[in-house]
């Protein structure tokens, strides 16, 4: 199974963001966390900042929207040049419509679920999406502890995905992934891994990416 490592720039040093983005060029996707201080109690990049980051990044940008109203706003992040846009199921009244809009805008489509949202809520969307994101912390902040109680949900999602007969969506995990926890998530069936502090708090981000990749591949 192909493994993808997605550094999250949420906890990178924003005063030297270009250097921080360049430092992770050996990863697969750049993970961009967008928060509106409503869906989660934290606020991050504006759409203008997102556009600049997307233009600067040599990696495809994996935008993770933690905002209310994705049914209206998600498409803006596709138009801004994201390679993929992931929105939260909990924030969407019309997920199928939003998926359709994102697809029409030419981006890959992801749907995310928070720790308290059961996998079965997203089951009907699996054939329509390119990636399912299972949050392994409560969304909002980097540097939190991996929630081990999400491992059965990752296993359940892997089983559900393997029953599909056409294209299989990627299974992404986000939150608390470190050299201690990434192998657990990989063994449970994840193939796409977001890591913020494990990469940006490491002395050598490129080495951290290599180590995480090795641990996830075993
Ligand atoms: C949290 C964000 C994550 C965050 C992960 O809500 O969605 O992408 O940056 O950070 P770590 O890897 O430090 O848990
Ligand atoms: Zn994220």
Tab-separated table of C-alpha atoms and ligand atoms in Angstrom:
chain	number	residue	atom	x	y	z
A	1	UNK	CA	0.000	0.000	0.000
A	2	UNK	CA	1.311	3.455	-0.878
A	3	UNK	CA	2.085	5.622	2.135
A	4	UNK	CA	1.721	9.404	2.128
A	5	UNK	CA	3.152	11.818	4.666
A	6	UNK	CA	1.478	15.216	4.960
A	7	UNK	CA	3.264	17.804	7.138
A	8	UNK	CA	0.844	20.240	8.759
A	9	UNK	CA	2.152	23.812	8.812
A	10	UNK	CA	-0.238	24.757	11.629
A	11	UNK	CA	2.547	24.625	14.185
A	12	UNK	CA	5.354	25.675	11.878
A	13	UNK	CA	7.053	29.017	12.545
A	14	UNK	CA	4.730	31.404	10.700
A	15	UNK	CA	7.301	34.201	10.716
A	16	UNK	CA	9.426	32.138	8.310
A	17	UNK	CA	6.740	30.082	6.638
A	18	UNK	CA	8.472	29.857	3.250
A	19	UNK	CA	11.541	28.221	4.811
A	20	UNK	CA	9.291	25.946	6.843
A	21	UNK	CA	7.459	24.842	3.683
A	22	UNK	CA	10.720	24.308	1.798
A	23	UNK	CA	12.035	22.177	4.676
A	24	UNK	CA	9.354	19.513	4.088
A	25	UNK	CA	9.700	19.232	0.308
A	26	UNK	CA	10.414	15.489	0.558
A	27	UNK	CA	6.896	14.810	1.874
A	28	UNK	CA	3.926	13.928	-0.333
A	29	UNK	CA	1.366	16.633	0.402
A	30	UNK	CA	1.416	19.893	2.333
A	31	UNK	CA	-1.443	19.866	4.872
A	32	UNK	CA	-3.125	23.248	5.267
A	33	UNK	CA	-5.435	23.610	8.285
A	34	UNK	CA	-8.122	26.249	7.866
A	35	UNK	CA	-10.022	27.199	11.043
A	36	UNK	CA	-12.716	29.839	11.481
A	37	UNK	CA	-12.964	30.128	15.279
A	38	UNK	CA	-16.579	28.849	15.020
A	39	UNK	CA	-16.377	25.206	13.989
A	40	UNK	CA	-13.288	24.958	16.208
A	41	UNK	CA	-12.042	27.376	18.894
A	42	UNK	CA	-9.059	28.572	16.866
A	43	UNK	CA	-8.449	30.635	13.769
A	44	UNK	CA	-5.811	30.198	11.089
A	45	UNK	CA	-5.040	31.127	7.491
A	46	UNK	CA	-7.255	33.498	5.518
A	47	UNK	CA	-8.154	32.605	1.951
A	48	UNK	CA	-5.548	35.130	0.744
A	49	UNK	CA	-2.857	33.456	2.843
A	50	UNK	CA	-4.005	30.063	1.557
A	51	UNK	CA	-3.615	31.291	-2.027
A	52	UNK	CA	-0.067	32.478	-1.305
A	53	UNK	CA	0.896	29.206	0.375
A	54	UNK	CA	-0.568	27.175	-2.486
A	55	UNK	CA	1.306	29.273	-5.039
A	56	UNK	CA	4.582	28.964	-3.173
A	57	UNK	CA	4.418	25.258	-2.327
A	58	UNK	CA	6.082	22.778	-4.667
A	59	UNK	CA	4.051	20.043	-2.964
A	60	UNK	CA	0.374	19.584	-3.775
A	61	UNK	CA	-1.668	21.235	-1.030
A	62	UNK	CA	-4.104	19.163	1.027
A	63	UNK	CA	-6.527	21.697	2.496
A	64	UNK	CA	-8.365	20.640	5.668
A	65	UNK	CA	-11.342	22.894	6.333
A	66	UNK	CA	-12.446	23.168	9.944
A	67	UNK	CA	-15.102	25.769	9.178
A	68	UNK	CA	-18.860	26.067	9.249
A	69	UNK	CA	-20.574	26.446	5.880
A	70	UNK	CA	-18.338	24.240	3.727
A	71	UNK	CA	-21.347	23.868	1.420
A	72	UNK	CA	-20.805	27.511	0.465
A	73	UNK	CA	-17.080	28.022	1.040
A	74	UNK	CA	-15.271	24.763	0.227
A	75	UNK	CA	-15.256	25.466	-3.495
A	76	UNK	CA	-13.286	28.699	-2.917
A	77	UNK	CA	-10.361	26.634	-1.635
A	78	UNK	CA	-10.530	24.432	-4.713
A	79	UNK	CA	-10.498	27.544	-6.905
A	80	UNK	CA	-7.526	28.811	-4.889
A	81	UNK	CA	-5.552	25.878	-6.267
A	82	UNK	CA	-5.727	23.185	-3.563
A	83	UNK	CA	-4.892	19.720	-4.864
A	84	UNK	CA	-7.493	18.374	-2.479
A	85	UNK	CA	-10.122	19.902	-0.231
A	86	UNK	CA	-11.412	18.073	2.834
A	87	UNK	CA	-14.482	19.334	4.677
A	88	UNK	CA	-16.122	18.129	7.873
A	89	UNK	CA	-19.252	16.019	7.615
A	90	UNK	CA	-20.506	17.569	10.872
A	91	UNK	CA	-20.516	21.033	9.275
A	92	UNK	CA	-22.241	20.097	6.033
A	93	UNK	CA	-25.978	20.012	5.325
A	94	UNK	CA	-25.508	18.895	1.704
A	95	UNK	CA	-22.346	16.789	1.503
A	96	UNK	CA	-23.221	15.262	-1.879
A	97	UNK	CA	-23.734	18.710	-3.389
A	98	UNK	CA	-20.453	19.969	-1.958
A	99	UNK	CA	-18.614	16.922	-3.277
A	100	UNK	CA	-20.089	17.612	-6.707
A	101	UNK	CA	-19.022	21.276	-6.607
A	102	UNK	CA	-15.473	20.366	-5.579
A	103	UNK	CA	-15.216	17.796	-8.316
A	104	UNK	CA	-16.444	20.309	-10.885
A	105	UNK	CA	-13.710	22.676	-9.662
A	106	UNK	CA	-11.154	19.969	-10.483
A	107	UNK	CA	-9.883	19.075	-7.033
A	108	UNK	CA	-9.678	15.822	-5.112
A	109	UNK	CA	-12.385	15.554	-2.482
A	110	UNK	CA	-12.038	14.539	1.153
A	111	UNK	CA	-14.577	14.203	3.952
A	112	UNK	CA	-13.483	14.359	7.602
A	113	UNK	CA	-15.119	13.029	10.741
A	114	UNK	CA	-14.434	14.094	14.327
A	115	UNK	CA	-13.692	11.542	17.070
A	116	UNK	CA	-17.326	11.341	18.233
A	117	UNK	CA	-18.761	10.829	14.758
A	118	UNK	CA	-19.257	7.144	13.930
A	119	UNK	CA	-17.879	5.715	10.704
A	120	UNK	CA	-21.347	4.600	9.599
A	121	UNK	CA	-22.363	8.270	9.148
A	122	UNK	CA	-19.922	8.581	6.257
A	123	UNK	CA	-20.354	5.108	4.771
A	124	UNK	CA	-22.769	6.233	2.015
A	125	UNK	CA	-20.284	8.855	0.802
A	126	UNK	CA	-17.325	6.495	0.350
A	127	UNK	CA	-17.963	5.777	-3.348
A	128	UNK	CA	-18.083	9.534	-4.020
A	129	UNK	CA	-14.858	10.704	-2.372
A	130	UNK	CA	-11.090	10.469	-2.874
A	131	UNK	CA	-10.153	10.513	0.794
A	132	UNK	CA	-11.718	9.852	4.185
A	133	UNK	CA	-10.096	11.714	7.084
A	134	UNK	CA	-10.511	10.207	10.527
A	135	UNK	CA	-9.520	12.735	13.190
A	136	UNK	CA	-7.413	11.190	15.931
A	137	UNK	CA	-7.695	14.294	18.149
A	138	UNK	CA	-10.461	16.867	18.612
A	139	UNK	CA	-9.802	19.300	15.766
A	140	UNK	CA	-8.505	22.762	16.655
A	141	UNK	CA	-4.906	22.520	17.817
A	142	UNK	CA	-1.625	20.834	17.047
A	143	UNK	CA	0.430	18.997	19.641
A	144	UNK	CA	-2.410	16.995	21.216
A	145	UNK	CA	-2.291	13.345	22.251
A	146	UNK	CA	-3.292	10.646	19.781
A	147	UNK	CA	-6.691	9.162	20.709
A	148	UNK	CA	-6.149	5.416	20.812
A	149	UNK	CA	-9.908	4.859	20.982
A	150	UNK	CA	-10.077	5.879	17.302
A	151	UNK	CA	-8.119	2.779	16.194
A	152	UNK	CA	-11.221	0.535	15.904
A	153	UNK	CA	-12.844	3.209	13.714
A	154	UNK	CA	-9.800	3.225	11.410
A	155	UNK	CA	-10.014	-0.576	11.161
A	156	UNK	CA	-13.730	-0.375	10.419
A	157	UNK	CA	-13.101	2.255	7.745
A	158	UNK	CA	-10.377	0.131	6.117
A	159	UNK	CA	-12.786	-2.828	5.985
A	160	UNK	CA	-15.513	-0.588	4.503
A	161	UNK	CA	-13.142	0.842	1.893
A	162	UNK	CA	-11.841	-2.587	0.884
A	163	UNK	CA	-15.410	-3.625	-0.005
A	164	UNK	CA	-15.669	-0.942	-2.678
A	165	UNK	CA	-15.029	-2.279	-6.121
A	166	UNK	CA	-13.813	0.731	-8.026
A	167	UNK	CA	-11.369	3.414	-6.931
A	168	UNK	CA	-10.509	3.170	-3.263
A	169	UNK	CA	-10.415	6.438	-1.328
A	170	UNK	CA	-7.279	7.160	0.682
A	171	UNK	CA	-7.653	6.770	4.431
A	172	UNK	CA	-6.077	9.720	6.213
A	173	UNK	CA	-5.478	10.219	9.929
A	174	UNK	CA	-4.744	13.558	11.579
A	175	UNK	CA	-3.759	14.405	15.134
A	176	UNK	CA	-1.135	13.157	17.546
A	177	UNK	CA	0.813	11.147	14.973
A	178	UNK	CA	4.386	10.694	16.163
A	179	UNK	CA	7.110	8.068	15.975
A	180	UNK	CA	5.275	6.362	18.866
A	181	UNK	CA	1.805	6.268	17.282
A	182	UNK	CA	2.116	6.250	13.483
A	183	UNK	CA	2.665	2.486	13.211
A	184	UNK	CA	-0.523	1.828	15.196
A	185	UNK	CA	-2.559	3.922	12.765
A	186	UNK	CA	-0.848	2.256	9.794
A	187	UNK	CA	-1.534	-1.217	11.158
A	188	UNK	CA	-5.189	-0.271	11.641
A	189	UNK	CA	-5.364	0.601	7.930
A	190	UNK	CA	-4.483	4.266	7.435
A	191	UNK	CA	-2.348	5.088	4.388
A	192	UNK	CA	-2.138	8.897	4.543
A	193	UNK	CA	-0.692	10.559	7.635
A	194	UNK	CA	-0.806	14.172	8.774
A	195	UNK	CA	1.941	15.178	11.182
A	196	UNK	CA	2.480	18.654	12.580
A	197	UNK	CA	4.552	18.752	15.740
A	198	UNK	CA	6.287	15.429	15.020
A	199	UNK	CA	7.845	17.098	11.976
A	200	UNK	CA	8.132	20.756	12.961
A	201	UNK	CA	9.340	20.206	16.483
A	202	UNK	CA	11.994	17.784	15.244
A	203	UNK	CA	15.531	19.082	14.861
A	204	UNK	CA	15.597	17.873	11.286
A	205	UNK	CA	12.167	17.857	9.578
A	206	UNK	CA	13.425	15.904	6.533
A	207	UNK	CA	14.777	13.175	8.816
A	208	UNK	CA	11.483	13.119	10.756
A	209	UNK	CA	9.593	12.616	7.486
A	210	UNK	CA	11.909	9.703	6.579
A	211	UNK	CA	11.465	8.073	9.986
A	212	UNK	CA	7.676	8.487	9.977
A	213	UNK	CA	7.523	7.050	6.469
A	214	UNK	CA	9.595	4.032	7.486
A	215	UNK	CA	7.498	3.377	10.576
A	216	UNK	CA	4.255	3.674	8.603
A	217	UNK	CA	5.530	1.322	5.889
A	218	UNK	CA	6.489	-1.593	8.125
B	1	LIG	C1	-5.675	19.769	14.265
B	1	LIG	C2	-5.209	19.823	12.843
B	1	LIG	C3	-3.989	19.021	12.597
B	1	LIG	C4	-2.776	19.449	13.411
B	1	LIG	C5	-1.986	18.209	13.703
B	1	LIG	O1	-6.992	20.107	14.373
B	1	LIG	O2	-6.208	19.352	11.952
B	1	LIG	O3	-3.664	18.918	11.221
B	1	LIG	O4	-1.942	20.383	12.783
B	1	LIG	O5	-0.953	18.516	14.570
B	1	LIG	P1	-0.186	17.381	15.397
B	1	LIG	O6	0.425	16.462	14.399
B	1	LIG	O7	0.792	18.143	16.194
B	1	LIG	O8	-1.218	16.676	16.243
B	2	LIG	ZN1	-5.586	18.921	9.850
